[in-house]
Coordinates of C-alpha atoms and ligand atoms in Angstrom, one line a residue:
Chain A
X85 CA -0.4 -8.8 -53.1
X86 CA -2.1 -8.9 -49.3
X87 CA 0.7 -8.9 -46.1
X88 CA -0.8 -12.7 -45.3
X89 CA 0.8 -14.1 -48.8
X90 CA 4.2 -12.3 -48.5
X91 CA 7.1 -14.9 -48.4
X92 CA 10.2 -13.7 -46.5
X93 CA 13.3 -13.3 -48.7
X94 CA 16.1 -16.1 -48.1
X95 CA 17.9 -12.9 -46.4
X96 CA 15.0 -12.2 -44.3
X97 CA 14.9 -15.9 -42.7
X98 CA 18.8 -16.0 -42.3
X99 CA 18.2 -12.5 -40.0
X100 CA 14.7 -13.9 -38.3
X101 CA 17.0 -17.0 -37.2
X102 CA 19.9 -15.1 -36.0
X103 CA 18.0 -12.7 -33.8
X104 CA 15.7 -15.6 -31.9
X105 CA 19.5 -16.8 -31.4
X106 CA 20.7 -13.9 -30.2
X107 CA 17.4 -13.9 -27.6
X108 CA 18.1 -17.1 -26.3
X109 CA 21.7 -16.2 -25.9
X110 CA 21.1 -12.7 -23.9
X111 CA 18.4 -14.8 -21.5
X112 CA 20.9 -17.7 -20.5
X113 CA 23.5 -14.9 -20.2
X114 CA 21.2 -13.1 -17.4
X115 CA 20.0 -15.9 -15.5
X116 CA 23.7 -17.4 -15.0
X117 CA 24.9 -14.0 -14.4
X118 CA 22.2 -13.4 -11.8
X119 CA 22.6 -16.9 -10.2
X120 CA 26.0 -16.2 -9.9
X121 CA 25.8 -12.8 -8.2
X122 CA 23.3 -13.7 -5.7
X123 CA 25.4 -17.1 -4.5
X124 CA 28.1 -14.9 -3.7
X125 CA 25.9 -12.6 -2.0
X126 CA 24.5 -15.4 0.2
X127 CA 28.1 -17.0 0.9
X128 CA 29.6 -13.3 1.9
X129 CA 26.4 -12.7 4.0
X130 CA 26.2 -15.8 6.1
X131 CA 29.4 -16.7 6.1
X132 CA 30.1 -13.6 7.7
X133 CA 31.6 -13.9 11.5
X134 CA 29.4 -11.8 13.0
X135 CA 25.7 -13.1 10.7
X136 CA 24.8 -15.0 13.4
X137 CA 25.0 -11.9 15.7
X138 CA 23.2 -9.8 13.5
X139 CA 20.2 -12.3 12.3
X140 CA 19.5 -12.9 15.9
X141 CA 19.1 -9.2 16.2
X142 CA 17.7 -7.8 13.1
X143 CA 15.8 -10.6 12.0
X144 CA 14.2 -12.4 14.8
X145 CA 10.9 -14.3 13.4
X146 CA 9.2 -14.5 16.5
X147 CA 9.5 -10.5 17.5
X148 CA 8.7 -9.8 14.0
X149 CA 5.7 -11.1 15.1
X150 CA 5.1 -9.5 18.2
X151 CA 5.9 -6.1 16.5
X152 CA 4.0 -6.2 13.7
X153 CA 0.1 -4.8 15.4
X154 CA 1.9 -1.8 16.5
X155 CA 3.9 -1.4 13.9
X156 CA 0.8 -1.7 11.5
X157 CA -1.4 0.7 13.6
X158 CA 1.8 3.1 13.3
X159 CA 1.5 2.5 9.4
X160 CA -2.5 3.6 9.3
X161 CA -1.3 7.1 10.3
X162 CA 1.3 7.2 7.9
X163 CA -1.6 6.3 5.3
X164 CA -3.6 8.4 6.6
X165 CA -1.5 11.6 7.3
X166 CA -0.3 10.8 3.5
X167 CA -2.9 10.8 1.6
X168 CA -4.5 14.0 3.2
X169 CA -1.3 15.8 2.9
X170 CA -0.2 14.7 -0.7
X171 CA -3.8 16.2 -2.0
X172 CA -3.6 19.4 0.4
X173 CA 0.0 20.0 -0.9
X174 CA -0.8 19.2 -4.5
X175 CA -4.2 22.2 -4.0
X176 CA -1.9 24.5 -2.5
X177 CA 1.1 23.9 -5.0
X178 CA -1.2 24.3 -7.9
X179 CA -2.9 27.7 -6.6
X180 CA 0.5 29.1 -5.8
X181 CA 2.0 28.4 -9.0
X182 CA -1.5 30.0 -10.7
X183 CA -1.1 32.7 -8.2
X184 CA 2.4 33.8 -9.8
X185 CA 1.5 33.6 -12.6
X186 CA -1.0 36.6 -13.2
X187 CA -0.3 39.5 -14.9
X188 CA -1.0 43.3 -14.3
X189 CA -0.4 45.7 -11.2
X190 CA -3.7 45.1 -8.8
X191 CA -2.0 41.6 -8.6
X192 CA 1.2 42.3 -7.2
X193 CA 1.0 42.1 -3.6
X194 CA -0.7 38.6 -4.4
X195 CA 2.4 37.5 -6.6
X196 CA 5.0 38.8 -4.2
X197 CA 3.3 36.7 -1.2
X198 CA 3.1 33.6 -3.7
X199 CA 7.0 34.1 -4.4
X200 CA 7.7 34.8 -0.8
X201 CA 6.0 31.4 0.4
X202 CA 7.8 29.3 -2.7
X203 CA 11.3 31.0 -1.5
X204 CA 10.4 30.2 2.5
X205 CA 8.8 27.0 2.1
X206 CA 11.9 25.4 0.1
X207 CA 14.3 26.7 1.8
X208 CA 13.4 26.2 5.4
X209 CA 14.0 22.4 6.6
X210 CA 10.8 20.5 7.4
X211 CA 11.8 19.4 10.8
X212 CA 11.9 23.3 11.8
X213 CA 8.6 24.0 10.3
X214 CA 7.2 20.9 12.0
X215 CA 8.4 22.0 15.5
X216 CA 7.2 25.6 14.9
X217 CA 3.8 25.0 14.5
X218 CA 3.6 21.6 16.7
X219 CA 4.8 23.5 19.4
X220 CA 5.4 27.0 19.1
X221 CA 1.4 27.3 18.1
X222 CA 0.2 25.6 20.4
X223 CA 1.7 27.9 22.8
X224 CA -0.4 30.8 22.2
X225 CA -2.8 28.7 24.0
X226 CA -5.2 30.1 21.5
X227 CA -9.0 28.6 21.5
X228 CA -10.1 26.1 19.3
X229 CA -6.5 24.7 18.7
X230 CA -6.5 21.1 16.3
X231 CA -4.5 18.7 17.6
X232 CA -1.0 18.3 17.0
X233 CA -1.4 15.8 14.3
X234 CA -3.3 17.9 12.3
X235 CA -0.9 20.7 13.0
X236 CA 1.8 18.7 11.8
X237 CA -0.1 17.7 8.8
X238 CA -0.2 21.6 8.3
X239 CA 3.5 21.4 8.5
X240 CA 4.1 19.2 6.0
X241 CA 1.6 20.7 2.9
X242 CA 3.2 24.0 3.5
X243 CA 6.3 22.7 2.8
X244 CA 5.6 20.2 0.0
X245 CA 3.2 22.7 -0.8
X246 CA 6.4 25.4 -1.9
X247 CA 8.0 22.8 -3.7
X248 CA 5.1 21.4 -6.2
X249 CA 4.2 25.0 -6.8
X250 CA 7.5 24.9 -8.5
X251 CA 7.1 21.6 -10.4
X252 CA 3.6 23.3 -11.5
X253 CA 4.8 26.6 -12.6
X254 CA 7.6 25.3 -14.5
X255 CA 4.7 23.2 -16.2
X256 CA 2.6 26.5 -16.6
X257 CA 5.7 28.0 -18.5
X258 CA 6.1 24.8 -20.5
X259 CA 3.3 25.3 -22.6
X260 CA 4.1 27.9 -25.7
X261 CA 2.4 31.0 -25.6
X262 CA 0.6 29.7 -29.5
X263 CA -1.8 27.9 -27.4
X264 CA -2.3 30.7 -24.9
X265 CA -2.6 32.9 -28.6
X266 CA -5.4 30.6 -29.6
X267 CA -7.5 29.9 -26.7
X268 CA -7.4 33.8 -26.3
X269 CA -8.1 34.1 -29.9
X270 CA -11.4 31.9 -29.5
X271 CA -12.5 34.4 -26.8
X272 CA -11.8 32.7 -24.1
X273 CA -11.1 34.5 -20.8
X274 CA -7.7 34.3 -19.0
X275 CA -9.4 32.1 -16.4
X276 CA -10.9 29.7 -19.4
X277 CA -7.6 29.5 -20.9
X278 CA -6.0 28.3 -17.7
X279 CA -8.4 26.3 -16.8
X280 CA -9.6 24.4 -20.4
X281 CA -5.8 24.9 -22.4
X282 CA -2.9 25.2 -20.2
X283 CA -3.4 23.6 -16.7
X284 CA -4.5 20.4 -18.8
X285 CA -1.1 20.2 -20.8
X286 CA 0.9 21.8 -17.8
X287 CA -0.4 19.2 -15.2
X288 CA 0.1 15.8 -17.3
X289 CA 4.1 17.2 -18.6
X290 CA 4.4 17.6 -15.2
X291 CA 2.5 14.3 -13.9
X292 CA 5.8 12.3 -13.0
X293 CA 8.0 14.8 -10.9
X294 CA 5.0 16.0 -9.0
X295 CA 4.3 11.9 -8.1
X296 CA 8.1 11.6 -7.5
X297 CA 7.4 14.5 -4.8
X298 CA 4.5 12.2 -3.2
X299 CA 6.9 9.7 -2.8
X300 CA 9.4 11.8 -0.9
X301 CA 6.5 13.2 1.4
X302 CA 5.3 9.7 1.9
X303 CA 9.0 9.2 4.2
X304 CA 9.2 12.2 5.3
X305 CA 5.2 12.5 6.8
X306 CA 6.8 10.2 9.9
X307 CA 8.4 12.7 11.0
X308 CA 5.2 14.1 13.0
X309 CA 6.4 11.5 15.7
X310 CA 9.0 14.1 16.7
X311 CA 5.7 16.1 18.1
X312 CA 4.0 13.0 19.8
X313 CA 1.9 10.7 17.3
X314 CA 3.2 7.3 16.8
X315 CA 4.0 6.3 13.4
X316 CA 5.1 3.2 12.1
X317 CA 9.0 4.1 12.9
X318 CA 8.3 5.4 16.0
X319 CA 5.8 2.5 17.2
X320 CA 9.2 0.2 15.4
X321 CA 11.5 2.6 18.4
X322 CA 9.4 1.8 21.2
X323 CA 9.2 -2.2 20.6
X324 CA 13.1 -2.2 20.2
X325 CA 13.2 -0.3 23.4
X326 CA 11.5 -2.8 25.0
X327 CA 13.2 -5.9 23.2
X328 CA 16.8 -4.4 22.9
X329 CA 16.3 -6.2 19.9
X330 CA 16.3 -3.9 16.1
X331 CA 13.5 -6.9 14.1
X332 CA 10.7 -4.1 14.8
X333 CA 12.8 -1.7 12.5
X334 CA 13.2 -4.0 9.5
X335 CA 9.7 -5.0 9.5
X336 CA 8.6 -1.3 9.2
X337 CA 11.3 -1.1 6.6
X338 CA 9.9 -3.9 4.8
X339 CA 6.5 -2.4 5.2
X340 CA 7.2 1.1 4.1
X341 CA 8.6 -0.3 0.7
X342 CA 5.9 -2.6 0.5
X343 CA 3.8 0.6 0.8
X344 CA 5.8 2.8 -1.8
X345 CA 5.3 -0.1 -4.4
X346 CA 2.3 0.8 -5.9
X347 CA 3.1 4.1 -5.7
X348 CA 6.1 3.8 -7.3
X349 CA 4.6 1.4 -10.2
X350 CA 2.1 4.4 -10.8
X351 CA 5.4 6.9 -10.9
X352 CA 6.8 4.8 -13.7
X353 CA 4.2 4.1 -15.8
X354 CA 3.0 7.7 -15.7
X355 CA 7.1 8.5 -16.8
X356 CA 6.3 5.7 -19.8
X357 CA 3.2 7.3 -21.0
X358 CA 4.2 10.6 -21.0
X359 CA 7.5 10.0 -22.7
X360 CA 5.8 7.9 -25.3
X361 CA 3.4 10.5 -25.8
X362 CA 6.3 13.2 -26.3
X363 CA 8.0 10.9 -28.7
X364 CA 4.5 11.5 -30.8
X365 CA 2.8 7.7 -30.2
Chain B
X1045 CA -20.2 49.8 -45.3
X1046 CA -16.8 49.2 -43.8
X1047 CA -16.6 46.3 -41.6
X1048 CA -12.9 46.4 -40.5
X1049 CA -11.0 49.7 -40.6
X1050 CA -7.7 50.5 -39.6
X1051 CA -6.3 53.9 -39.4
X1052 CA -2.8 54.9 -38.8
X1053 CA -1.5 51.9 -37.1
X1054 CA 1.9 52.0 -35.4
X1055 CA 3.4 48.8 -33.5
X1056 CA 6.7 48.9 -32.1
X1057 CA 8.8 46.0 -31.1
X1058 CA 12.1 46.9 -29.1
X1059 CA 11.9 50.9 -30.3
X1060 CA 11.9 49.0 -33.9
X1061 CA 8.6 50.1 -35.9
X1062 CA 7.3 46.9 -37.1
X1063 CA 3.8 48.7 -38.0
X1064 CA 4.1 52.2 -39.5
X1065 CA 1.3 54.0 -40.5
X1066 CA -1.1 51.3 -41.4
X1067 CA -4.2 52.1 -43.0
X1068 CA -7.0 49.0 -43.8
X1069 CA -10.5 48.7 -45.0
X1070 CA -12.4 46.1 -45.4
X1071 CA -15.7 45.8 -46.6
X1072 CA -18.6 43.6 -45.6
X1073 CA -17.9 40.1 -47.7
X1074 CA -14.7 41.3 -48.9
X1075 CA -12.0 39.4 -49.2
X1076 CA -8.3 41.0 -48.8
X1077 CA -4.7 39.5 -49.1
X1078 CA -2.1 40.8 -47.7
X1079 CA 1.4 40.0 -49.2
X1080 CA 4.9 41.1 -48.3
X1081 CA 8.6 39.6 -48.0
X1082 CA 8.5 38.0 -44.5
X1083 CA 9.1 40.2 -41.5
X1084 CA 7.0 43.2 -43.4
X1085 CA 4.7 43.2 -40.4
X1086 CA 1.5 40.9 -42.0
X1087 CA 1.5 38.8 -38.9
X1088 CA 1.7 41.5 -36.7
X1089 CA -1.2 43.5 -38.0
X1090 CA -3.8 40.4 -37.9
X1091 CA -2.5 40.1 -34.3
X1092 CA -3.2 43.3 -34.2
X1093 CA -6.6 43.5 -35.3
X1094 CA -7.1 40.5 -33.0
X1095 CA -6.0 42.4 -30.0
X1096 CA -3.5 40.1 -29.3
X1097 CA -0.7 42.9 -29.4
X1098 CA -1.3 46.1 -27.9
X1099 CA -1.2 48.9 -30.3
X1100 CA 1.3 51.9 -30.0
X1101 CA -1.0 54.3 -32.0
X1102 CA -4.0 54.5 -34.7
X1103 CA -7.2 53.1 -34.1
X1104 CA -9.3 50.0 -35.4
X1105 CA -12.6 49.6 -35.9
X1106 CA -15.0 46.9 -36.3
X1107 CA -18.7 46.9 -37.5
X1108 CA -18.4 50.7 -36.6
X1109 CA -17.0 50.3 -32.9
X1110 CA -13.3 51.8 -31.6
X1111 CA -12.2 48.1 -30.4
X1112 CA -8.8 49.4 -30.1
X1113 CA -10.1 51.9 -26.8
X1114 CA -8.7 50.6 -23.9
X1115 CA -12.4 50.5 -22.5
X1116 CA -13.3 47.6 -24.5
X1117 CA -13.4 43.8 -23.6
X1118 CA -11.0 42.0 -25.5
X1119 CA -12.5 38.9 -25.3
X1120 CA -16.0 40.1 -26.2
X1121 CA -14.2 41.6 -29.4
X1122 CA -12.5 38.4 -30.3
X1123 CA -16.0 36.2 -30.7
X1124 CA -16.8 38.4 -32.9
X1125 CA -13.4 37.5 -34.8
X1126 CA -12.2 34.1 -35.9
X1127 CA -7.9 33.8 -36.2
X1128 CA -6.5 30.3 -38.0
X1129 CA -2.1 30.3 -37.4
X1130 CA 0.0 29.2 -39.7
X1131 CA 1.1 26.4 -37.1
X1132 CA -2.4 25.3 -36.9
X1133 CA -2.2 25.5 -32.4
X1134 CA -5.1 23.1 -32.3
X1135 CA -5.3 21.8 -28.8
X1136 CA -3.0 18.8 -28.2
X1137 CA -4.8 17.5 -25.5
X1138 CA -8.3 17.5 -26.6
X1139 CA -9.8 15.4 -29.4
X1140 CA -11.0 17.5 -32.6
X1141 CA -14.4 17.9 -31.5
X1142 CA -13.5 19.0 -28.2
X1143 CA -11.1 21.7 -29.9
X1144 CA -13.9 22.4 -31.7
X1145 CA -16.8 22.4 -29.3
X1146 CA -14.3 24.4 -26.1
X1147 CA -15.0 27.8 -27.5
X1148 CA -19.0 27.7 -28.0
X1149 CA -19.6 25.5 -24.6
X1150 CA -17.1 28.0 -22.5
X1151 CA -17.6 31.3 -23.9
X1152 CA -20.8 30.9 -25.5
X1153 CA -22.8 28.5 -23.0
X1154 CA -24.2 26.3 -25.6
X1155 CA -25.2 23.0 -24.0
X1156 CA -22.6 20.1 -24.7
X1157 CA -25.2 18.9 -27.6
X1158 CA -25.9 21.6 -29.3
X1159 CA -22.4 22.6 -29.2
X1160 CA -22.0 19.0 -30.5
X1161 CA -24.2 18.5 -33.1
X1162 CA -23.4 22.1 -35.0
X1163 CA -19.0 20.8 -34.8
X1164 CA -20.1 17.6 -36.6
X1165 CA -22.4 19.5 -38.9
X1166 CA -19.3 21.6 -39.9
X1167 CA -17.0 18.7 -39.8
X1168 CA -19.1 16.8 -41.9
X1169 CA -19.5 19.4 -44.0
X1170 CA -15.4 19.6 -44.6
X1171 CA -15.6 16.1 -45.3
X1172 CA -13.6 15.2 -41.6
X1173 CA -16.6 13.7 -39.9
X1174 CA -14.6 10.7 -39.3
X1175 CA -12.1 12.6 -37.2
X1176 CA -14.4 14.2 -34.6
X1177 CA -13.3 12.1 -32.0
X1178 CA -9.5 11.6 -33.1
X1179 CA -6.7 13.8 -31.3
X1180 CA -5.1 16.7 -33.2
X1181 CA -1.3 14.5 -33.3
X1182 CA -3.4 11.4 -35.2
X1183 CA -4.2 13.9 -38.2
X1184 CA -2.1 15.2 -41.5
X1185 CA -1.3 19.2 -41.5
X1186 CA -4.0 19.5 -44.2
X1187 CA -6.8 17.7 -41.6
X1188 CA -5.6 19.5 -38.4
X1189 CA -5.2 22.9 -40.5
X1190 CA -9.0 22.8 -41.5
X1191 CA -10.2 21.6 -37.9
X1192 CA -8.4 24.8 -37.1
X1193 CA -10.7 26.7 -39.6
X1194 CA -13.8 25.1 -38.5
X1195 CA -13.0 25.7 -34.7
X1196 CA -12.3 29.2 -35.3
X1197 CA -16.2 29.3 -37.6
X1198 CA -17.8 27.6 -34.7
X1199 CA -17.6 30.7 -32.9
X1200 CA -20.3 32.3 -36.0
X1201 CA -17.4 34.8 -36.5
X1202 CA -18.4 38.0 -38.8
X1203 CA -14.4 38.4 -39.7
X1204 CA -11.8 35.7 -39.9
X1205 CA -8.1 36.7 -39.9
X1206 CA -5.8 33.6 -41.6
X1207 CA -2.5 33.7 -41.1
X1208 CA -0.3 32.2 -43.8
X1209 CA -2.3 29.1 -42.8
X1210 CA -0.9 27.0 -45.6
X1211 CA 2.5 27.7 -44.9
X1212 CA 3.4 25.1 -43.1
X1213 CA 1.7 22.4 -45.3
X1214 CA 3.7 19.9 -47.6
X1215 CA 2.1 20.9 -51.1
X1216 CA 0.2 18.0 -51.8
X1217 CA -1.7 19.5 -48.6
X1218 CA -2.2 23.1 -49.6
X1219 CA -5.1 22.2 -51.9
X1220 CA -8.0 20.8 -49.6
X1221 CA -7.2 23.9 -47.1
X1222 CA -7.6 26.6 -50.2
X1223 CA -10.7 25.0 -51.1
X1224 CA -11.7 25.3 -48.0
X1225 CA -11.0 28.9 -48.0
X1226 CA -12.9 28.7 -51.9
X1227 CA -15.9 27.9 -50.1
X1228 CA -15.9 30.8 -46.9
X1229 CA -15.7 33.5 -49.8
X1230 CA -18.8 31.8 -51.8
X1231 CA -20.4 31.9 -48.5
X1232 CA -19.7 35.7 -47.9
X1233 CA -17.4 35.6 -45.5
X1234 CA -15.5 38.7 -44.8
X1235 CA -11.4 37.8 -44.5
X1236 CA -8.4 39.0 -44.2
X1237 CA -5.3 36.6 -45.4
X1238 CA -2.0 36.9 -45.4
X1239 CA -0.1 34.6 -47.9
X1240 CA 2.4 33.7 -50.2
X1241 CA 0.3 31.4 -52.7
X1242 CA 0.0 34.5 -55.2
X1243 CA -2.1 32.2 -57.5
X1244 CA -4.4 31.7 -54.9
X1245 CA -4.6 35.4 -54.0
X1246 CA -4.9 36.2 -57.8
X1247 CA -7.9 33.5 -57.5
X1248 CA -9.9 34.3 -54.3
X1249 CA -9.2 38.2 -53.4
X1250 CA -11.3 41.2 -54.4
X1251 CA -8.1 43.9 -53.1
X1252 CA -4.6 42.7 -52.7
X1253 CA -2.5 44.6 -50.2
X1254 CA 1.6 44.6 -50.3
X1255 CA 3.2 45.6 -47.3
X1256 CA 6.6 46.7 -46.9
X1257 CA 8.5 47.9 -43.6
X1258 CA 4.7 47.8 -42.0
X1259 CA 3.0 50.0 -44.4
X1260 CA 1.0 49.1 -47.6
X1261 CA 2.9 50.6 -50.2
X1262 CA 0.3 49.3 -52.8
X1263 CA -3.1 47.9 -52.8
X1264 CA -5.9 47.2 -55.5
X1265 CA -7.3 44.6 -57.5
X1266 CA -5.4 41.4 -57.5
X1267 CA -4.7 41.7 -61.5
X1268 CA -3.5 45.2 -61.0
X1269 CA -1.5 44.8 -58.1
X1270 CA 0.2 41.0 -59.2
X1271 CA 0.0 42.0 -62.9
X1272 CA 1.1 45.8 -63.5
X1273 CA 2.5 46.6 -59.8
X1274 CA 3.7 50.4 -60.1
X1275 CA 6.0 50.4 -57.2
X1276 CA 9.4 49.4 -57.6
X1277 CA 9.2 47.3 -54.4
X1278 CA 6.6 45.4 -55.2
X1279 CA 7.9 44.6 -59.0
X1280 CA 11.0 43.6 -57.2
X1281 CA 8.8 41.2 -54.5
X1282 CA 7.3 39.7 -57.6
X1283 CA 9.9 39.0 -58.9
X1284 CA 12.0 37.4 -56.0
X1285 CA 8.7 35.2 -56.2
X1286 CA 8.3 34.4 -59.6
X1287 CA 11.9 33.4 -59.2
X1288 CA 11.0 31.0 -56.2
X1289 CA 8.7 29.4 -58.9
X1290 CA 5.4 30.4 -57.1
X1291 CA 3.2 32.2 -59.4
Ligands
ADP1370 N1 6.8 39.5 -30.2 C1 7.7 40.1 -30.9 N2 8.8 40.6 -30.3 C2 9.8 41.2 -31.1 N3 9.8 41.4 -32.4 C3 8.7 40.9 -33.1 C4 7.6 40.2 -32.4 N4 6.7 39.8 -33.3 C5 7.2 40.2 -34.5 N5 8.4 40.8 -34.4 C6 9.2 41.4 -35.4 O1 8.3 42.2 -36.2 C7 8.6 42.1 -37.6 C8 7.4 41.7 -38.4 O2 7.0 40.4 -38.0 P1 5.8 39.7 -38.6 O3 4.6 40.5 -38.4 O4 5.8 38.3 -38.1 O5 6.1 39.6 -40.2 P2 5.5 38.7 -41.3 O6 4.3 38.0 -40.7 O7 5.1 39.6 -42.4 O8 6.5 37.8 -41.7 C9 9.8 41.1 -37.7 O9 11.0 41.8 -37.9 C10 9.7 40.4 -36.4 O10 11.0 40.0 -36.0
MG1371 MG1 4.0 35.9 -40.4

C-alpha cells in the first residue's frame, strides 16, 4: 500500500479535528489578548495629563520634517563608518584569535602581544580609546595625519577588534582536535588545516555572536561625534538646540531601528540555521 | 624488503608508559592486525607511526628512511601515509567529494578536475557515486566510514594505518566497510589495522600482532596466534572475546 491510499484511522480523525480546534482557539486567544493590551496602552498614554505636553515636544510632525535631511546625512556616516569598521574589526578579530593560537617557542612574543591587545582592548572603555587617538594623536602633530574620522574609525576596530578575537578563538577551540587529527593526517600543513578545516567550522558556530557584536558596534560607532563629525544623534542634538523642541531625537531613534532591522533579521536567521544545523537537519 | 619498521618504541603519557618497547615490521603488501584489550596502546602506536604523537624513544622507519628524526617534515611523511579513525572525522562542512578532493587539490596541486574526476572514479568504484555531492551528516556510518577510506587513498598512499574503523558501526554496517578493506589487500596494499573483528583478522591478515601494556607479547600467523596462542595473556584475551561472542 502507497501513502496517497492510506485512510486515517477513526482515532486519527477524532485527533486531526481536535488539534485544527485547538489552532483556532490559540489564534482568537492572541488577537483579543493583543487588542486588549494595546487599548489600554493607548488610554494610559493619551489620557495621560501631561500627553499633550509631551506629543507637542517629542512628536511634532512638522519638525520631524524639518529634521529629517540632517538627520539623514548624519545617518550616511553612521553607514558608512559601520560598515568599514564592522569588516576592519571582524579582519583584525580573526587574525588575533589565529595569532594566539600558534604553537611552538619562535612564536611567543607574537602570542603574548595578541593576548596583551585582547586583555587591553576589552577592558579599556571605548569612549577613552576614542579620545586618545582623536586627540591625543593628533597632538604629535605628526605628518600625514588622517582625519579624525578615520582616526576614530581606528578607535572603534581596535576595540571591537579585542572582543571578536574572543568570539573567534572560542570558535577555534570549538572544533575537536579529530578534525585537526585528520586534516593533519591527509598531509595538510598547519596553515591548510586552519584555513580548509577549522576556520570553516569555527567561523559559521560562531556566525551569530560575532553579528550580535555588529549590532552593538552599529550604536556605539556614533560616538565619533564626541571628536567632531556629525552623526545622526549629534545632527538630532543640534536641531533640538535650535528648536528647543526633542522630535529630531525620536526620528533618529526611529531611523536607527529602522536601520538595525535588517541586520537584526540576518542575526536571527543565521541563529535558526545554525541551531537547526546542530540539532543534525 | 621492510616497508614500515619500528624499533624500540616508547610513548609516555603522564610518566605512564603507554608504549614500551615496541618492535614492528611490515613488509611491502603485507597486511598486519594488531589486537589487544582496549587501552593496550594500538591506537597510540598508529598515531605514532603517523607522527601525530611525538615519540619518547625508538625509531621508525618507512621505505628505508628515519621519519621519526626530528629533521624530517611531518607532513611530507604523512602523504606518503593514509590514517582512517574509528569515528570516521570526515569533514562536516564539506560535501563528500570536497572531503575527498581537499587533500590532492591542497597538498598535492592537482587541478580541481583532475582532483575531481580521480574522487568519483574511486567513489564509483565503492559503489557511492551517488553521494559525491552529499554532506558527510546525510550518510549512514557504513557510507561516511568508506568515504573516509577513499579520502585517505586519494592521497596514492604506499601504507594505510586503520584504526578500529568498524568500531563504531551498528553491525549490519560492518560488512560493506570489511569488504572494502577485502579489496585494498587484493590490490596489494600494505596496512596496518587495529581491530576487534577477530574473524576478519583470521580472514584478511598475513601476521597478527597482540599487544599488551604497549608491547607485542605475541605475533605470527593469524591461525597460530587466534588458534594455539602460547602466552597466557593472550589465551586469556581470547577468551574474554570468545565470551563476548565475537569469534
Ligand atoms: N592523549 C592522551 N593523553 C593521555 N593518555 C592517553 C592519551 N592517548 C592515549 N592515552 C592512554 O594511553 C593508553 C593507550 O591508549 P590507546 O592507544 O588509545 O589504546 P587502544 O587503542 O589500544 O585502546 C590508554 O591508557 C589511554 O588512556
Ligand atoms: Mg583505540
Amino acid at each position: 500500500m502507497t501513502l496517497l491510499d492510506h485512510v486515517p484511522s477513526e482515532a486519527q480523525l477524532r485527533r486531526s479535528a481536535y488539534r485544527r480546534r485547538q489552532t483556532v482557539y490559540s489564534v482568537l486567544v492572541a488577537a483579543s489578548s493583543t487588542a486588549a493590551l494595546g487599548t489600554l496602552l493607548v488610554i494610559a498614554v493619551t489620557g495621560a495629563p501631561g500627553w499633550d505636553r509631551v506629543r507637542r515636544s517629542f512628536l511634532d510632525p512638522e519638525i520631524a520634517r524639518d529634521a529629517l535631511p540632517t538627520v539623514l546625512s548624519g545617518l550616511w556616516l553612521n553607514v558608512r563608518l559601520l560598515a568599514c569598521c564592522a569588516v576592519g574589526a571582524l579582519l583584525l578579530g580573526l587574525v588575533i584569535a589565529v595569532l594566539r593560537t600558534l604553537r611552538g617557542p619562535v612564536f611567543f612574543p607574537v602570542r603574548a602581544l595578541a593576548a596583551g591587545y585582547t586583555y587591553t582592548f576589552r577592558g579599556l572603555p571605548l569612549i577613552i580609546v576614542l579620545y586618545l587617538l582623536t586627540l591625543g594623536v593628533p597632538g604629535l602633530r605628526l605628518q600625514g595625519m588622517p582625519p579624525v574620522l578615520v582616526l576614530g574609525g581606528i578607535a572603534l576596530v581596535l576595540t571591537y577588534g579585542g572582543y571578536l578575537a574572543e568570539v573567534f578563538r572560542a570558535g577555534i577551540e570549538s572544533v575537536h582536535s579529530s578534525q585537526l587529527a585528520a586534516a593533519r593526517s591527509l598531509g595538510l600543513t598547519y596553515r591548510q588545516t586552519m584555513r580548509h578545516v577549522v576556520l570553516p567550522q569555527a567561523v559559521r558556530r560562531v556566525a551569530p555572536p560575532l553579528l550580535n557584536d555588529v549590532v552593538a558596534l552599529q550604536k556605539d560607532v556614533g560616538l565619533v561625534s564626541l571628536a567632531g563629525p556629525i552623526d545622526a544623534v549629534r545632527a538630532a542634538q543640534i536641531a533640538t538646540a535650535q528648536t528647543f523642541n526633542y522630535t529630531p531625537y525620536v526620528v533618529a531613534g526611529v531611523l536607527f531601528v529602522l536601520l538595525a532591522i535588517p541586520l537584526i533579521a540576518v542575526t536571527d536567521w543565521v541563529t535558526l540555521r545554525a541551531a537547526r544545523r546542530q540539532s543534525g537537519g | 624488503m621492510a616497508l614500515l619498521r619500528c624499533r624500540g618504541l616508547r610513548k609516555e603519557f603522564g610518566g605512564h608508559a603507554v608504549l614500551d618497547h615496541l618492535d614492528l615490521t611490515v613488509a611491502e603488501h603485507q597486511v598486519v592486525a594488531l589486537i589487544g584489550a582496549s587501552g593496550s596502546g594500538k591506537s597510540t602506536l598508529l598515531r605514532c607511526v603517523n607522527l601525530l604523537e611525538e615519540l619518547d624513544d625508538g625509531t621508525i622507519e618507512l621505505d628505508g628512511e628515519d621519519i621519526s628524526d626530528p629533521r624530517v617534515d611531518p607532513d611530507r611523511v604523512r602523504r606518503r601515509i593514509g590514517m582512517v579513525f574509528q569515528a570516521y572525522n570526515l569533514f562536516p562542512h564539506l560535501s563528500v567529494l570536497d572531503n575527498i578532493t581537499l587533500a590532492p587539490r591542497r597538498v598535492h596541486r592537482r587541478g580541481r578536475a583532475e582532483a575531481e574526476a580521480q574522487a568519483r572514479e574511486l567513489l564509483d568504484r565503492v559503489g557511492l557515486g551517488a553521494k559525491a555531492d552529499a554532506y558527510p551528516d546525510r550518510l549512514s556510518g557504513g557510507q561516511q566510514q568508506r568515504v573516509a577510506i577513499v579520502r585517505a587513498l586519494a592521497n596514492s598512499p604506499r601504507l594505510m594505518l586503520l584504526d578500529e574503523v568498524t568500531s563504531a558501526l551498528d553491525p549490519e554496517l560492518v560488512g560493506e566497510v570489511l569488504a572494502m578493506i577485502r579489496d585494498l589487500k587484493a590490490d596489494g596494499m600494505t596496512m596496518v589495522l587495529a581491530t576487534h573483528e577477530m574473524g576478519f583478522a583470521r580472514e584478511v591478515a598475513d601476521e597478527v600482532c597482540f599487544l599488551d601494556a604497549g608491547r607485542v607479547i605475541e605475533s605470527g600467523p593469524p591461525e597460530q596466534v587466534l588458534g594455539e596462542p602460547t602466552q597466557p595473556r593472550t589465551r586469556q584475551f581470547l577468551r574474554r572475546i570468545i565470551e563476548a561472542g565475537r569469534l
